[in-house]
Short mmCIF file of C-alpha atoms in Angstrom, two decimals:
data_model
loop_
_atom_site.label_atom_id
_atom_site.label_comp_id
_atom_site.label_asym_id
_atom_site.label_seq_id
_atom_site.Cartn_x
_atom_site.Cartn_y
_atom_site.Cartn_z
CA MET A 672 -26.86 7.20 4.16
CA THR A 673 -27.69 4.01 5.99
CA ALA A 674 -25.32 2.27 8.37
CA LEU A 675 -24.77 -0.47 5.79
CA MET A 676 -23.82 2.10 3.13
CA ILE A 677 -21.31 3.69 5.49
CA ILE A 678 -19.76 0.33 6.40
CA GLN A 679 -19.38 -0.62 2.75
CA LEU A 680 -17.95 2.80 1.90
CA LEU A 681 -15.39 2.40 4.68
CA ILE A 682 -14.40 -0.94 3.13
CA VAL A 683 -13.83 0.80 -0.21
CA LEU A 684 -11.79 3.58 1.40
CA ALA A 685 -9.79 1.12 3.48
CA ALA A 686 -8.87 -0.89 0.39
CA LEU A 687 -7.75 2.26 -1.42
CA TYR A 688 -5.80 3.51 1.58
CA VAL A 689 -3.96 0.25 2.19
CA GLY A 690 -3.25 -0.10 -1.51
CA SER A 691 -1.80 3.42 -1.68
CA ARG A 692 0.47 2.64 1.26
CA TYR A 693 2.00 -0.29 -0.60
CA GLY A 694 1.87 1.46 -3.97
CA SER A 695 2.52 0.03 -7.42
CA LEU A 696 0.53 -3.13 -8.23
CA ALA A 697 -0.91 -3.20 -4.71
CA LEU A 698 -3.39 -0.44 -5.59
CA GLY A 699 -5.20 -2.73 -7.99
CA ALA A 700 -4.63 -5.99 -6.15
CA ILE A 701 -5.83 -4.81 -2.73
CA SER A 702 -8.84 -3.20 -4.39
CA GLY A 703 -9.69 -6.77 -5.35
CA ILE A 704 -10.00 -7.64 -1.67
CA GLY A 705 -12.49 -4.83 -1.19
CA LEU A 706 -14.37 -6.01 -4.28
CA ALA A 707 -14.50 -9.57 -2.94
CA ILE A 708 -15.92 -8.37 0.39
CA LEU A 709 -18.62 -6.28 -1.29
CA VAL A 710 -19.66 -8.91 -3.85
CA LEU A 711 -19.07 -12.21 -2.06
CA GLY A 712 -19.62 -10.95 1.48
CA PHE A 713 -22.45 -8.43 1.09
CA GLY A 714 -23.94 -9.84 -2.09
CA MET A 715 -23.65 -6.61 -4.07
CA ALA A 716 -23.95 -6.80 -7.85
CA PRO A 717 -20.45 -6.46 -9.35
CA GLY A 718 -19.78 -3.40 -11.47
CA LYS A 719 -18.07 -3.37 -14.84
CA PRO A 720 -14.29 -3.23 -15.21
CA PRO A 721 -13.19 -0.43 -17.60
CA THR A 722 -12.00 -2.70 -20.41
CA ASP A 723 -12.12 -0.05 -23.19
CA VAL A 724 -9.82 2.24 -21.22
CA ILE A 725 -7.47 -0.59 -20.30
CA TYR A 726 -7.09 -1.58 -23.95
CA ILE A 727 -6.15 1.99 -24.88
CA ILE A 728 -3.55 2.15 -22.12
CA ILE A 729 -2.01 -1.14 -23.22
CA ALA A 730 -1.78 0.01 -26.85
CA ALA A 731 -0.35 3.45 -26.02
CA VAL A 732 2.13 2.17 -23.45
CA THR A 733 3.32 -0.57 -25.79
CA CYS A 734 3.97 2.01 -28.50
CA ALA A 735 5.78 4.40 -26.15
CA GLY A 736 7.74 1.53 -24.60
CA ILE A 737 8.91 0.33 -28.02
CA MET A 738 10.00 3.88 -28.86
CA GLN A 739 12.01 3.97 -25.64
CA ALA A 740 13.62 0.64 -26.54
CA ALA A 741 14.57 2.04 -29.95
CA GLY A 742 16.35 4.98 -28.27
CA GLY A 743 13.80 7.58 -29.29
CA MET A 744 13.23 8.71 -25.73
CA ASP A 745 16.94 9.51 -25.32
CA TRP A 746 16.77 11.78 -28.36
CA LEU A 747 13.80 13.65 -26.94
CA ILE A 748 15.63 14.10 -23.63
CA GLN A 749 18.68 15.39 -25.50
CA LEU A 750 16.58 17.99 -27.30
CA ALA A 751 15.12 19.13 -23.99
CA GLU A 752 18.57 19.28 -22.39
CA LYS A 753 19.94 21.42 -25.24
CA LEU A 754 17.13 23.88 -24.70
CA LEU A 755 17.68 24.05 -20.95
CA ARG A 756 21.47 24.46 -21.20
CA LYS A 757 21.08 27.17 -23.83
CA HIS A 758 18.79 29.21 -21.54
CA PRO A 759 19.78 28.29 -17.95
CA ASN A 760 18.50 31.56 -16.48
CA GLN A 761 14.96 30.68 -17.60
CA ILE A 762 15.05 27.13 -16.29
CA ILE A 763 12.26 27.81 -13.78
CA PHE A 764 9.87 28.25 -16.74
CA LEU A 765 11.49 26.00 -19.35
CA ALA A 766 11.98 22.93 -17.13
CA PRO A 767 8.26 22.40 -16.39
CA LEU A 768 7.41 23.04 -20.05
CA CYS A 769 9.90 20.34 -21.09
CA THR A 770 8.57 17.73 -18.64
CA PHE A 771 5.00 18.72 -19.44
CA PHE A 772 5.35 18.25 -23.20
CA LEU A 773 7.29 15.00 -22.80
CA THR A 774 4.31 13.62 -20.89
CA VAL A 775 1.87 15.04 -23.44
CA LEU A 776 3.78 13.29 -26.19
CA VAL A 777 4.10 9.80 -24.69
CA GLY A 778 1.11 9.70 -22.32
CA THR A 779 2.95 8.91 -19.08
CA GLY A 780 4.81 11.08 -16.57
CA HIS A 781 7.43 8.44 -15.87
CA VAL A 782 9.53 9.47 -18.87
CA VAL A 783 11.05 12.41 -16.96
CA TYR A 784 13.33 10.42 -14.67
CA THR A 785 16.22 10.87 -17.10
CA LEU A 786 15.61 14.60 -17.48
CA MET A 787 15.18 15.45 -13.80
CA PRO A 788 18.86 15.00 -12.79
CA ILE A 789 19.77 17.29 -15.70
CA ILE A 790 17.39 19.98 -14.43
CA CYS A 791 18.91 19.71 -10.96
CA ASP A 792 22.46 19.85 -12.35
CA ILE A 793 21.87 22.89 -14.55
CA SER A 794 20.18 24.92 -11.83
CA LEU A 795 22.80 24.02 -9.20
CA LYS A 796 25.73 24.91 -11.47
CA LYS A 797 24.00 28.18 -12.35
CA GLY A 798 23.54 29.08 -8.68
CA ILE A 799 19.75 28.76 -8.86
CA ARG A 800 18.07 27.03 -5.96
CA PRO A 801 17.24 23.60 -7.51
CA GLU A 802 14.01 23.29 -5.53
CA ARG A 803 12.47 26.04 -7.66
CA PRO A 804 12.56 24.37 -11.10
CA CYS A 805 12.65 20.78 -9.83
CA ALA A 806 9.43 20.90 -7.82
CA VAL A 807 7.48 22.60 -10.61
CA ALA A 808 8.95 20.25 -13.22
CA SER A 809 7.91 17.20 -11.21
CA VAL A 810 4.37 18.56 -10.90
CA ALA A 811 4.35 19.39 -14.63
CA SER A 812 5.26 15.82 -15.55
CA GLN A 813 1.99 14.67 -13.99
CA VAL A 814 -0.14 17.62 -15.09
CA GLY A 815 0.60 16.65 -18.69
CA ILE A 816 -1.42 13.44 -18.33
CA THR A 817 -4.76 15.21 -18.80
CA CYS A 818 -3.29 16.90 -21.89
CA SER A 819 -2.08 13.84 -23.78
CA PRO A 820 -4.38 12.43 -26.49
CA ILE A 821 -3.20 8.89 -25.69
CA ALA A 822 -3.16 9.10 -21.88
CA ALA A 823 -5.56 7.01 -19.82
CA ALA A 824 -7.26 10.04 -18.26
CA VAL A 825 -8.10 11.63 -21.62
CA ALA A 826 -9.10 8.35 -23.25
CA SER A 827 -11.30 7.52 -20.26
CA PHE A 828 -12.97 10.92 -20.35
CA VAL A 829 -13.82 10.54 -24.03
CA VAL A 830 -15.11 6.97 -23.79
CA ILE A 831 -17.24 7.60 -20.70
CA SER A 832 -18.52 10.98 -21.94
CA ASN A 833 -19.61 9.51 -25.28
CA ALA A 834 -21.41 6.73 -23.44
CA HIS A 835 -23.34 9.36 -21.45
CA GLY A 836 -24.36 11.47 -24.42
CA PHE A 837 -21.59 14.09 -24.38
CA GLU A 838 -20.04 13.67 -27.83
CA ILE A 839 -16.41 14.75 -27.68
CA ASN A 840 -13.07 13.48 -28.95
CA ASN A 841 -9.49 13.50 -27.72
CA LEU A 842 -8.51 16.59 -29.67
CA GLN A 843 -11.36 18.64 -28.22
CA VAL A 844 -10.39 17.57 -24.71
CA ILE A 845 -6.74 18.58 -25.02
CA ALA A 846 -7.76 21.81 -26.77
CA VAL A 847 -9.15 22.78 -23.36
CA THR A 848 -6.69 21.08 -20.99
CA ILE A 849 -3.42 22.09 -22.68
CA PRO A 850 -3.90 25.89 -22.49
CA SER A 851 -5.50 25.72 -19.05
CA CYS A 852 -2.72 23.52 -17.63
CA ILE A 853 0.03 25.64 -19.18
CA CYS A 854 -1.51 28.68 -17.48
CA GLY A 855 -1.51 26.78 -14.19
CA LEU A 856 2.11 25.68 -14.56
CA MET A 857 3.34 29.14 -15.49
CA ALA A 858 1.54 30.56 -12.46
CA ALA A 859 3.23 27.90 -10.31
CA ALA A 860 6.61 28.73 -11.88
CA ALA A 861 6.11 32.45 -11.28
CA LEU A 862 5.32 31.84 -7.60
CA SER A 863 8.40 29.61 -7.35
CA TYR A 864 10.74 32.09 -9.06
CA LYS A 865 12.13 33.42 -5.78
CA ARG A 866 10.90 30.64 -3.55
CA GLY A 867 13.19 29.83 -0.62
CA LEU A 868 16.56 31.35 0.12
CA ASP A 869 19.15 31.82 -2.60
CA LEU A 870 21.91 29.24 -2.28
CA ASP A 871 24.49 31.80 -1.08
CA LYS A 872 22.11 32.83 1.73
CA ASP A 873 20.84 29.37 2.69
CA PRO A 874 22.59 28.30 5.93
CA ALA A 875 21.70 24.62 5.44
CA PHE A 876 23.19 24.57 1.94
CA GLN A 877 26.26 26.51 3.02
CA ALA A 878 26.85 24.01 5.82
CA ARG A 879 26.73 21.16 3.28
CA LEU A 880 29.12 23.09 1.06
CA LYS A 881 31.77 23.27 3.79
CA ASP A 882 32.05 19.48 3.81
CA PRO A 883 34.60 18.58 1.06
CA GLN A 884 32.98 15.22 0.35
CA MET A 885 29.53 16.76 0.12
CA LYS A 886 30.83 19.52 -2.14
CA GLU A 887 32.37 16.91 -4.44
CA TYR A 888 29.07 15.01 -4.43
CA MET A 889 27.13 18.13 -5.41
CA TYR A 890 29.52 19.63 -7.96
CA GLY A 891 31.87 16.81 -8.95
CA ASN A 892 29.71 15.21 -11.64
CA THR A 893 27.65 16.54 -14.52
CA ALA A 894 24.36 14.91 -15.39
CA SER A 895 23.98 14.94 -19.16
CA LEU A 896 22.86 12.88 -22.15
CA LEU A 897 24.48 15.13 -24.74
CA ASP A 898 27.46 12.79 -25.13
CA LYS A 899 25.22 9.79 -25.80
CA GLU A 900 25.07 8.74 -29.44
CA VAL A 901 21.61 8.78 -30.94
CA THR A 902 21.18 6.45 -33.90
CA LYS A 903 19.17 7.16 -37.01
CA GLU A 904 16.83 4.34 -35.95
CA ALA A 905 16.17 6.14 -32.66
CA LYS A 906 15.21 9.32 -34.50
CA ARG A 907 13.11 7.29 -36.93
CA SER A 908 11.15 5.78 -34.03
CA VAL A 909 10.21 9.29 -32.85
CA PHE A 910 8.98 10.19 -36.32
CA VAL A 911 6.91 6.99 -36.45
CA PHE A 912 5.40 7.90 -33.08
CA LEU A 913 4.64 11.45 -34.22
CA ILE A 914 3.01 10.17 -37.41
CA ALA A 915 0.82 7.89 -35.31
CA LEU A 916 -0.26 10.84 -33.16
CA ALA A 917 -0.92 12.88 -36.31
CA VAL A 918 -3.17 10.12 -37.69
CA ILE A 919 -5.19 10.08 -34.45
CA VAL A 920 -5.49 13.88 -34.51
CA MET A 921 -6.53 13.75 -38.19
CA PHE A 922 -9.53 11.55 -37.40
CA SER A 923 -10.54 13.97 -34.64
CA VAL A 924 -10.13 17.05 -36.86
CA PHE A 925 -12.34 15.62 -39.60
CA GLN A 926 -14.90 14.63 -36.99
CA ILE A 927 -14.99 18.18 -35.61
CA ALA A 928 -15.25 19.61 -39.14
CA GLY A 929 -18.33 17.53 -39.83
CA HIS A 930 -16.63 15.18 -42.31
CA ASP A 931 -16.28 12.06 -40.20
CA ILE A 932 -13.86 9.70 -41.99
CA ARG A 933 -14.09 6.89 -39.47
CA PRO A 934 -15.16 3.56 -41.04
CA VAL A 935 -18.85 2.77 -40.56
CA VAL A 936 -19.68 -0.74 -39.39
CA PRO A 937 -22.88 -2.63 -38.44
CA THR A 938 -23.95 -2.39 -34.82
CA GLY A 939 -25.60 -5.84 -34.90
CA LYS A 940 -29.03 -4.28 -34.36
CA ILE A 941 -31.85 -4.30 -36.89
CA VAL A 942 -34.64 -1.70 -36.75
CA ASP A 943 -37.62 -2.07 -39.12
CA GLY A 944 -35.64 -4.52 -41.19
CA VAL A 945 -32.71 -2.13 -41.62
CA ALA A 946 -29.28 -2.96 -40.21
CA GLN A 947 -28.06 -0.14 -37.98
CA MET A 948 -24.62 1.33 -38.72
CA LYS A 949 -22.26 3.52 -36.72
CA PRO A 950 -18.67 4.83 -37.01
CA ILE A 951 -15.87 2.98 -35.24
CA GLY A 952 -15.16 4.57 -31.86
CA MET A 953 -12.06 6.70 -31.43
CA ASN A 954 -10.95 4.35 -28.66
CA VAL A 955 -10.66 1.55 -31.22
CA ILE A 956 -8.86 3.79 -33.72
CA ILE A 957 -6.31 4.80 -31.07
CA GLN A 958 -5.64 1.16 -30.27
CA ILE A 959 -5.18 0.19 -33.92
CA VAL A 960 -2.89 3.13 -34.70
CA MET A 961 -0.73 2.72 -31.59
CA ILE A 962 -0.26 -1.02 -31.99
CA SER A 963 0.56 -0.56 -35.68
CA ALA A 964 3.10 2.15 -34.87
CA ALA A 965 4.76 -0.15 -32.34
CA ALA A 966 5.01 -2.83 -35.03
CA PHE A 967 6.58 -0.40 -37.51
CA MET A 968 9.17 0.58 -34.88
CA ILE A 969 10.11 -3.06 -34.42
CA LEU A 970 10.38 -3.59 -38.18
CA LEU A 971 12.03 -0.31 -39.18
CA CYS A 972 13.84 0.99 -36.09
CA LYS A 973 15.53 -2.11 -34.67
CA ALA A 974 13.54 -1.82 -31.45
CA GLN A 975 13.89 -4.88 -29.23
CA PRO A 976 10.60 -5.98 -27.60
CA LYS A 977 12.45 -7.54 -24.66
CA LYS A 978 14.14 -4.22 -23.96
CA ALA A 979 10.79 -2.45 -24.12
CA VAL A 980 9.29 -4.80 -21.52
CA SER A 981 12.13 -4.01 -19.11
CA GLY A 982 11.88 -0.25 -19.69
CA ALA A 983 10.38 2.25 -17.26
CA VAL A 984 7.63 3.40 -19.63
CA TRP A 985 6.16 -0.03 -20.31
CA GLN A 986 6.45 -1.20 -16.70
CA SER A 987 4.83 1.93 -15.26
CA GLY A 988 2.07 1.65 -17.84
CA MET A 989 1.27 -1.93 -16.95
CA VAL A 990 1.18 -0.98 -13.28
CA ALA A 991 -1.38 1.69 -14.22
CA VAL A 992 -3.46 -0.96 -16.01
CA VAL A 993 -3.68 -3.13 -12.91
CA ALA A 994 -4.38 -0.13 -10.66
CA ILE A 995 -7.20 1.17 -12.87
CA TYR A 996 -8.60 -2.34 -13.29
CA GLY A 997 -8.95 -2.92 -9.55
CA ILE A 998 -9.78 0.60 -8.38
CA ALA A 999 -12.37 1.37 -11.05
CA TRP A 1000 -14.09 -2.01 -10.70
CA LEU A 1001 -14.32 -1.57 -6.93
CA ALA A 1002 -15.62 2.01 -7.19
CA ASP A 1003 -18.14 1.15 -9.90
CA THR A 1004 -19.47 -1.73 -7.83
CA TYR A 1005 -20.16 0.53 -4.86
CA PHE A 1006 -21.54 3.54 -6.76
CA ALA A 1007 -23.71 1.47 -9.13
CA ASN A 1008 -25.47 -0.23 -6.23
CA TYR A 1009 -26.29 3.07 -4.51
CA MET A 1010 -26.74 5.38 -7.50
CA ASP A 1011 -30.36 6.26 -6.67
CA VAL A 1012 -29.51 7.16 -3.09
CA MET A 1013 -26.55 9.32 -4.11
CA GLN A 1014 -28.52 11.09 -6.81
CA GLY A 1015 -31.17 12.03 -4.29
CA GLY A 1016 -28.71 13.20 -1.65
CA LEU A 1017 -26.44 15.22 -3.95
CA LYS A 1018 -29.01 16.55 -6.41
CA ASP A 1019 -29.43 19.97 -4.81
CA ILE A 1020 -25.68 20.52 -4.48
CA VAL A 1021 -24.82 19.69 -8.08
CA GLN A 1022 -27.75 21.70 -9.40
CA HIS A 1023 -26.50 24.86 -7.73
CA TYR A 1024 -22.74 24.19 -7.69
CA PRO A 1025 -21.90 21.62 -10.39
CA TRP A 1026 -18.24 22.72 -10.36
CA ALA A 1027 -17.99 21.43 -6.79
CA ILE A 1028 -17.39 17.97 -8.25
CA ALA A 1029 -13.81 19.17 -8.72
CA PHE A 1030 -13.28 18.85 -4.96
CA ALA A 1031 -14.39 15.22 -5.11
CA PHE A 1032 -12.07 14.53 -8.06
CA PHE A 1033 -9.14 16.07 -6.20
CA ALA A 1034 -9.85 14.24 -2.93
CA VAL A 1035 -10.10 10.86 -4.64
CA SER A 1036 -6.86 11.53 -6.52
CA VAL A 1037 -5.05 12.24 -3.25
CA LEU A 1038 -6.09 8.78 -2.14
CA ILE A 1039 -5.53 6.62 -5.22
CA ASN A 1040 -2.56 8.23 -7.05
CA SER A 1041 -3.93 7.78 -10.56
CA GLN A 1042 -5.64 10.36 -12.73
CA GLY A 1043 -6.95 7.71 -15.10
CA ALA A 1044 -8.44 5.78 -12.19
CA VAL A 1045 -10.10 8.94 -10.85
CA VAL A 1046 -11.77 9.58 -14.20
CA VAL A 1047 -12.89 5.98 -14.63
CA SER A 1048 -14.26 5.66 -11.10
CA MET A 1049 -15.78 9.12 -10.59
CA LEU A 1050 -16.90 10.37 -14.00
CA PRO A 1051 -19.86 7.95 -14.35
CA LEU A 1052 -21.07 9.10 -10.92
CA ALA A 1053 -20.74 12.74 -11.98
CA TYR A 1054 -22.80 12.16 -15.12
CA SER A 1055 -25.42 10.21 -13.17
CA LEU A 1056 -25.81 13.23 -10.88
CA GLY A 1057 -26.81 15.29 -13.90
CA ILE A 1058 -23.63 17.34 -14.19
CA ASP A 1059 -23.15 18.61 -17.73
CA GLY A 1060 -20.20 17.24 -19.72
CA VAL A 1061 -18.99 20.75 -20.47
CA VAL A 1062 -18.62 21.46 -16.76
CA LEU A 1063 -16.76 18.19 -16.23
CA LEU A 1064 -14.38 18.98 -19.08
CA GLY A 1065 -13.60 22.34 -17.53
CA VAL A 1066 -12.69 20.84 -14.15
CA LEU A 1067 -10.75 17.89 -15.61
CA PRO A 1068 -7.38 19.26 -14.35
CA SER A 1069 -8.63 18.72 -10.79
CA VAL A 1070 -8.10 14.95 -11.10
CA TYR A 1071 -4.42 15.53 -10.20
CA GLY A 1072 -4.11 15.62 -6.43
CA TYR A 1073 -1.55 12.97 -5.52
CA PHE A 1074 1.20 15.55 -5.02
CA PHE A 1075 -0.64 16.46 -1.79
CA ILE A 1076 0.91 13.53 0.08
CA PRO A 1077 4.44 13.26 -1.37
CA ASN A 1078 4.61 9.50 -1.87
CA TYR A 1079 4.42 9.40 -5.67
CA PRO A 1080 7.52 7.96 -7.42
CA SER A 1081 8.27 11.08 -9.50
CA ASP A 1082 8.27 13.30 -6.41
CA ILE A 1083 10.40 10.90 -4.38
CA ALA A 1084 12.82 10.56 -7.28
CA THR A 1085 13.08 14.34 -7.62
CA VAL A 1086 14.04 14.69 -3.96
CA ASN A 1087 16.77 12.09 -4.47
CA PHE A 1088 18.03 13.68 -7.70
CA ASP A 1089 18.47 17.10 -6.08
CA ARG A 1090 22.04 16.83 -4.72
CA SER A 1091 21.75 20.29 -3.12
CA GLY A 1092 19.19 19.02 -0.60
CA THR A 1093 16.83 21.94 -1.22
CA THR A 1094 13.96 19.81 -2.60
CA VAL A 1095 12.51 18.18 0.50
CA ILE A 1096 9.57 16.21 1.86
CA GLY A 1097 9.39 18.23 5.06
CA LYS A 1098 9.33 17.35 8.72
CA TYR A 1099 5.53 17.51 8.92
CA LEU A 1100 4.89 15.58 5.66
CA LEU A 1101 2.60 18.18 4.09
CA ASN A 1102 5.15 21.03 4.20
CA HIS A 1103 7.01 19.66 1.19
CA SER A 1104 8.46 21.26 -1.92
CA PHE A 1105 5.63 20.14 -4.22
CA MET A 1106 2.69 21.59 -2.28
CA LEU A 1107 2.90 25.22 -3.50
CA PRO A 1108 3.40 24.47 -7.21
CA GLY A 1109 0.91 21.60 -7.09
CA MET A 1110 -1.92 23.55 -5.48
CA THR A 1111 -1.26 26.62 -7.62
CA SER A 1112 -1.24 24.61 -10.83
CA VAL A 1113 -4.42 22.67 -10.09
CA ILE A 1114 -6.42 25.69 -8.87
CA VAL A 1115 -5.42 27.97 -11.75
CA SER A 1116 -5.79 25.21 -14.38
CA THR A 1117 -9.27 24.28 -13.15
CA ILE A 1118 -10.43 27.91 -13.12
CA VAL A 1119 -8.98 28.63 -16.57
CA GLY A 1120 -10.40 25.36 -17.95
CA SER A 1121 -13.85 26.27 -16.64
CA VAL A 1122 -13.62 29.68 -18.32
CA ILE A 1123 -12.46 28.19 -21.64
CA VAL A 1124 -15.36 25.75 -21.87
CA ARG A 1125 -17.86 28.50 -21.11
CA VAL A 1126 -16.45 30.57 -23.98
CA PHE A 1127 -16.12 27.83 -26.61
CA PHE A 1128 -18.88 25.40 -25.66
#
């Protein structure tokens, strides 16, 4: 690397670091400063913003946000709560499965904020150290992103892979990531089963218990949604959402079976006097289906668009759009200008150890707090280095690394929801409650995913 390359790389890293410190929209906005310096200051050719991925996120988040506005999300949380309260002794395994599948269903991990206080309440009242299920459940809510057919990370992987000659669809991706990530989460839950002292042997908890006000704070209230009325329109919105997912899966199933039912349209190119045709991309189909489902919820389920815009799902999704827009554009600008140099320098490594790209995915995720942004910014580089798409699919779970520094909203919220005080950040920052389940989940999921793709691909 030349001195100029290093200086420009430091600018990229500085923009990402400062953006992560401010969080939220700042990730994308401050990336714009780095982009301006590279393009306007150094005269680098600007890269391409990931518009296809952004459109998918907007469509999926709009649909999920409308479902939340219709009350459908409350019904899903109620179903999860009924399961957890029916089997409280197994909450260490059931809680992460509930948060995982909620994320898989709606494509964002921010839907678990309502469920997390319930997990804390059930475990505390049962005498189970809340840190055990809460930490794994928080990790699981983010792990589910690479397993959702409408999530940005999966959509990005499909769009970018197809553009680089690795023909794959959303269903094939999650057929690998779902089993591998469940294995990782169950391994994390097993390691957390007896993690930390039991509450009756924990001196810090017992000291809190001796304070009458603190005891009332911990045990005085019950977090629950079971008493909340769920309307028939709310349930209907969930069914509309599930039908939309089923339609998307149907297109993928027929494609895998060799009977592609996607409409064929002209490409605009003419070869030897013949107009070239090709099927509509799955990214476009996802957008059409999700937007249509959102419209049906408004028409049939009394969902209020204004309420959707103010909801957590839609707001967090739009924040992700801005973050991916800025981060991916900045990263693509840098990598595209130095692709030849990087290919030459990393060629030997990726030829012998192509799976090592997982370490790069994880490291970038620690920095930018977005799995979708990691895929959009790093996957083109990985393909340009000659890494096979099958290998990249196997290591896809490694794009989740932002638990490493506990500044992500779901982790912070989990600490605040745990009234027992057992789920903690830690005095030394990295010795926090999410480190063990996070590392265990990512390592096991990546290994299992790599084995699965070798067997089936």
